[in-house]
Amino acid sequence: MTWDHDPPPGARRGYHHGNLREALMKAALDLIAAKGPAGFTFAEAARAAGVSPAAPYRHYRDRDSLMADVARRAFELFEAKLKQAWANGTPDPFTAFERVGRAYLGFARAEPAQYSAMFESGLSFQAFPDLHVAGDRAFNVLRDACAALIASMPEGKRPPVVMMALHIWAEAHGIASLFARGDEARRPIPMSPEDLLDAAVLIYLDGLGVRPKAG
């Protein structure tokens, strides 16, 4: 899911018939795509949205609060993509788990500006608790998927769910950030990012004794 970016570059975006907050969030995403999450000012976001420098203060106290709103929305979209991929573990947890990993990479590829807002803005979770909650909700999809796989293991050999989820998250995030994102920061590799992630997860799960069912 992508926010619309209809006005051409340099065009002023009136909000008399729309929503100032949405216009500012869209402008921020355009600027993130062009300059990175730390490469623009609050005044530039206002100018890109076609409003006065004072107008953003109706909704945001500063640039960080705007960025936090953009990142929170991005995490909500990310959570929805992961939930759709997990699909309650159907037809089986292992297959669904692979889909979740691919959805992670797919989001980084399709929504690089939102991905940057989520993970590269340097915002404090303590300062923006709603952002913390949104990030945790997305992570919990991965945690639930790990819990379903662990439940298939013999008792006494089950790793802590959160530890496994953090390991898988680190693998998925590293591959997404280096090789799968949809901007110029993507590094070329002689295989698809999906194949690389599938192989890494298979090796990890095999080490735990988790294997797909035969047939």
GROMACS .gro file of C-alpha atoms in nm:
model
  215
    1MET     CA    1   0.000   0.000   0.000
    2THR     CA    2   0.143   0.337  -0.105
    3TRP     CA    3   0.032   0.689  -0.028
    4ASP     CA    4  -0.058   0.883  -0.341
    5HIS     CA    5   0.195   1.135  -0.466
    6ASP     CA    6  -0.004   1.306  -0.742
    7PRO     CA    7   0.129   1.665  -0.757
    8PRO     CA    8   0.438   1.708  -0.978
    9PRO     CA    9   0.768   1.816  -0.820
   10GLY     CA   10   0.758   2.179  -0.713
   11ALA     CA   11   0.379   2.200  -0.725
   12ARG     CA   12   0.205   2.359  -0.430
   13ARG     CA   13  -0.036   2.131  -0.251
   14GLY     CA   14  -0.338   2.317  -0.121
   15TYR     CA   15  -0.515   2.150   0.165
   16HIS     CA   16  -0.832   2.358   0.175
   17HIS     CA   17  -1.020   2.060   0.033
   18GLY     CA   18  -0.809   1.793   0.199
   19ASN     CA   19  -0.627   1.712   0.518
   20LEU     CA   20  -0.323   1.909   0.631
   21ARG     CA   21  -0.185   1.622   0.835
   22GLU     CA   22  -0.205   1.379   0.541
   23ALA     CA   23  -0.049   1.638   0.308
   24LEU     CA   24   0.244   1.684   0.544
   25MET     CA   25   0.297   1.309   0.582
   26LYS     CA   26   0.295   1.264   0.204
   27ALA     CA   27   0.539   1.552   0.165
   28ALA     CA   28   0.766   1.400   0.428
   29LEU     CA   29   0.769   1.069   0.242
   30ASP     CA   30   0.865   1.246  -0.082
   31LEU     CA   31   1.151   1.419   0.098
   32ILE     CA   32   1.266   1.096   0.263
   33ALA     CA   33   1.277   0.932  -0.079
   34ALA     CA   34   1.481   1.223  -0.219
   35LYS     CA   35   1.707   1.312   0.076
   36GLY     CA   36   1.680   1.042   0.340
   37PRO     CA   37   1.503   1.063   0.676
   38ALA     CA   38   1.750   1.318   0.818
   39GLY     CA   39   1.798   1.526   0.504
   40PHE     CA   40   1.524   1.786   0.530
   41THR     CA   41   1.383   2.043   0.769
   42PHE     CA   42   1.036   2.105   0.908
   43ALA     CA   43   1.012   2.417   0.688
   44GLU     CA   44   1.099   2.212   0.379
   45ALA     CA   45   0.820   1.968   0.462
   46ALA     CA   46   0.576   2.259   0.489
   47ARG     CA   47   0.696   2.401   0.157
   48ALA     CA   48   0.667   2.063  -0.015
   49ALA     CA   49   0.310   2.033   0.116
   50GLY     CA   50   0.231   2.379  -0.020
   51VAL     CA   51   0.157   2.541   0.315
   52SER     CA   52   0.306   2.818   0.523
   53PRO     CA   53   0.595   2.744   0.763
   54ALA     CA   54   0.356   2.797   1.055
   55ALA     CA   55   0.083   2.562   0.929
   56PRO     CA   56   0.244   2.230   1.039
   57TYR     CA   57   0.232   2.343   1.402
   58ARG     CA   58  -0.141   2.284   1.396
   59HIS     CA   59  -0.063   1.911   1.414
   60TYR     CA   60   0.305   1.871   1.502
   61ARG     CA   61   0.530   2.041   1.755
   62ASP     CA   62   0.842   1.982   1.545
   63ARG     CA   63   1.000   1.779   1.268
   64ASP     CA   64   1.053   1.473   1.490
   65SER     CA   65   0.685   1.451   1.574
   66LEU     CA   66   0.602   1.458   1.201
   67MET     CA   67   0.859   1.186   1.136
   68ALA     CA   68   0.717   0.980   1.422
   69ASP     CA   69   0.371   0.999   1.267
   70VAL     CA   70   0.507   0.889   0.930
   71ALA     CA   71   0.698   0.601   1.091
   72ARG     CA   72   0.397   0.495   1.299
   73ARG     CA   73   0.178   0.479   0.987
   74ALA     CA   74   0.449   0.284   0.807
   75PHE     CA   75   0.469   0.029   1.089
   76GLU     CA   76   0.092  -0.015   1.073
   77LEU     CA   77   0.111  -0.088   0.699
   78PHE     CA   78   0.406  -0.319   0.761
   79GLU     CA   79   0.213  -0.507   1.029
   80ALA     CA   80  -0.080  -0.551   0.789
   81LYS     CA   81   0.150  -0.695   0.521
   82LEU     CA   82   0.309  -0.939   0.765
   83LYS     CA   83  -0.030  -1.048   0.901
   84GLN     CA   84  -0.159  -1.105   0.550
   85ALA     CA   85   0.147  -1.319   0.473
   86TRP     CA   86   0.120  -1.518   0.797
   87ALA     CA   87  -0.251  -1.587   0.739
   88ASN     CA   88  -0.283  -1.758   1.078
   89GLY     CA   89  -0.018  -2.012   0.981
   90THR     CA   90  -0.207  -2.166   0.689
   91PRO     CA   91  -0.170  -2.410   0.523
   92ASP     CA   92   0.109  -2.495   0.769
   93PRO     CA   93   0.336  -2.286   0.992
   94PHE     CA   94   0.654  -2.356   0.796
   95THR     CA   95   0.507  -2.243   0.463
   96ALA     CA   96   0.347  -1.940   0.625
   97PHE     CA   97   0.676  -1.855   0.795
   98GLU     CA   98   0.850  -1.839   0.458
   99ARG     CA   99   0.579  -1.604   0.333
  100VAL     CA  100   0.637  -1.371   0.627
  101GLY     CA  101   1.006  -1.343   0.541
  102ARG     CA  102   0.928  -1.267   0.181
  103ALA     CA  103   0.671  -1.007   0.287
  104TYR     CA  104   0.941  -0.839   0.496
  105LEU     CA  105   1.167  -0.811   0.192
  106GLY     CA  106   0.876  -0.710  -0.028
  107PHE     CA  107   0.790  -0.416   0.195
  108ALA     CA  108   1.148  -0.287   0.189
  109ARG     CA  109   1.146  -0.314  -0.190
  110ALA     CA  110   0.803  -0.158  -0.250
  111GLU     CA  111   0.814   0.110   0.021
  112PRO     CA  112   1.174   0.225   0.068
  113ALA     CA  113   1.079   0.567   0.206
  114GLN     CA  114   0.847   0.417   0.464
  115TYR     CA  115   1.109   0.154   0.548
  116SER     CA  116   1.363   0.431   0.607
  117ALA     CA  117   1.119   0.622   0.826
  118MET     CA  118   1.063   0.312   1.038
  119PHE     CA  119   1.422   0.208   1.092
  120GLU     CA  120   1.654   0.497   1.005
  121SER     CA  121   1.498   0.810   1.153
  122GLY     CA  122   1.673   0.774   1.490
  123LEU     CA  123   1.359   0.859   1.685
  124SER     CA  124   1.331   0.777   2.053
  125PHE     CA  125   1.065   0.525   2.147
  126GLN     CA  126   1.050   0.687   2.489
  127ALA     CA  127   0.965   1.022   2.333
  128PHE     CA  128   0.708   0.868   2.099
  129PRO     CA  129   0.534   0.578   2.277
  130ASP     CA  130   0.276   0.535   1.997
  131LEU     CA  131   0.562   0.460   1.761
  132HIS     CA  132   0.695   0.203   2.006
  133VAL     CA  133   0.354   0.035   2.022
  134ALA     CA  134   0.323   0.025   1.643
  135GLY     CA  135   0.669  -0.128   1.608
  136ASP     CA  136   0.595  -0.390   1.871
  137ARG     CA  137   0.270  -0.486   1.698
  138ALA     CA  138   0.457  -0.553   1.375
  139PHE     CA  139   0.727  -0.750   1.558
  140ASN     CA  140   0.458  -0.955   1.734
  141VAL     CA  141   0.348  -1.102   1.401
  142LEU     CA  142   0.695  -1.249   1.363
  143ARG     CA  143   0.698  -1.356   1.727
  144ASP     CA  144   0.366  -1.540   1.685
  145ALA     CA  145   0.499  -1.714   1.375
  146CYS     CA  146   0.806  -1.827   1.569
  147ALA     CA  147   0.586  -1.951   1.853
  148ALA     CA  148   0.390  -2.166   1.609
  149LEU     CA  149   0.707  -2.328   1.478
  150ILE     CA  150   0.846  -2.382   1.827
  151ALA     CA  151   0.524  -2.553   1.932
  152SER     CA  152   0.602  -2.831   1.683
  153MET     CA  153   0.932  -2.909   1.858
  154PRO     CA  154   0.972  -3.162   2.140
  155GLU     CA  155   0.945  -3.018   2.488
  156GLY     CA  156   1.286  -2.959   2.638
  157LYS     CA  157   1.429  -2.857   2.301
  158ARG     CA  158   1.223  -2.546   2.248
  159PRO     CA  159   1.417  -2.219   2.237
  160PRO     CA  160   1.274  -1.901   2.392
  161VAL     CA  161   1.022  -1.752   2.151
  162VAL     CA  162   1.152  -1.396   2.179
  163MET     CA  163   1.513  -1.506   2.124
  164MET     CA  164   1.419  -1.693   1.807
  165ALA     CA  165   1.206  -1.402   1.684
  166LEU     CA  166   1.495  -1.161   1.739
  167HIS     CA  167   1.735  -1.387   1.550
  168ILE     CA  168   1.499  -1.418   1.254
  169TRP     CA  169   1.425  -1.047   1.263
  170ALA     CA  170   1.796  -0.969   1.249
  171GLU     CA  171   1.840  -1.197   0.948
  172ALA     CA  172   1.540  -1.056   0.762
  173HIS     CA  173   1.623  -0.697   0.845
  174GLY     CA  174   1.988  -0.729   0.748
  175ILE     CA  175   1.907  -0.882   0.411
  176ALA     CA  176   1.625  -0.633   0.348
  177SER     CA  177   1.841  -0.332   0.437
  178LEU     CA  178   2.142  -0.443   0.234
  179PHE     CA  179   2.000  -0.624  -0.065
  180ALA     CA  180   1.622  -0.590  -0.105
  181ARG     CA  181   1.531  -0.225  -0.061
  182GLY     CA  182   1.379  -0.039  -0.351
  183ASP     CA  183   1.618   0.257  -0.359
  184GLU     CA  184   1.979   0.327  -0.451
  185ALA     CA  185   2.105   0.192  -0.119
  186ARG     CA  186   2.041  -0.163  -0.241
  187ARG     CA  187   2.359  -0.364  -0.297
  188PRO     CA  188   2.374  -0.614  -0.586
  189ILE     CA  189   2.422  -0.983  -0.509
  190PRO     CA  190   2.439  -1.289  -0.741
  191MET     CA  191   2.107  -1.428  -0.616
  192SER     CA  192   1.768  -1.299  -0.518
  193PRO     CA  193   1.728  -1.158  -0.168
  194GLU     CA  194   1.441  -1.403  -0.121
  195ASP     CA  195   1.665  -1.700  -0.196
  196LEU     CA  196   1.931  -1.565   0.039
  197LEU     CA  197   1.678  -1.522   0.322
  198ASP     CA  198   1.520  -1.863   0.259
  199ALA     CA  199   1.864  -2.028   0.282
  200ALA     CA  200   1.958  -1.839   0.599
  201VAL     CA  201   1.630  -1.925   0.771
  202LEU     CA  202   1.650  -2.290   0.666
  203ILE     CA  203   2.001  -2.320   0.811
  204TYR     CA  204   1.888  -2.152   1.133
  205LEU     CA  205   1.577  -2.366   1.170
  206ASP     CA  206   1.764  -2.683   1.084
  207GLY     CA  207   2.003  -2.607   1.367
  208LEU     CA  208   1.704  -2.593   1.600
  209GLY     CA  209   1.564  -2.917   1.461
  210VAL     CA  210   1.270  -2.749   1.284
  211ARG     CA  211   1.214  -2.893   0.937
  212PRO     CA  212   0.930  -2.875   0.684
  213LYS     CA  213   0.702  -3.174   0.674
  214ALA     CA  214   0.780  -3.418   0.394
  215GLY     CA  215   0.541  -3.432   0.105
   0.00000   0.00000   0.00000
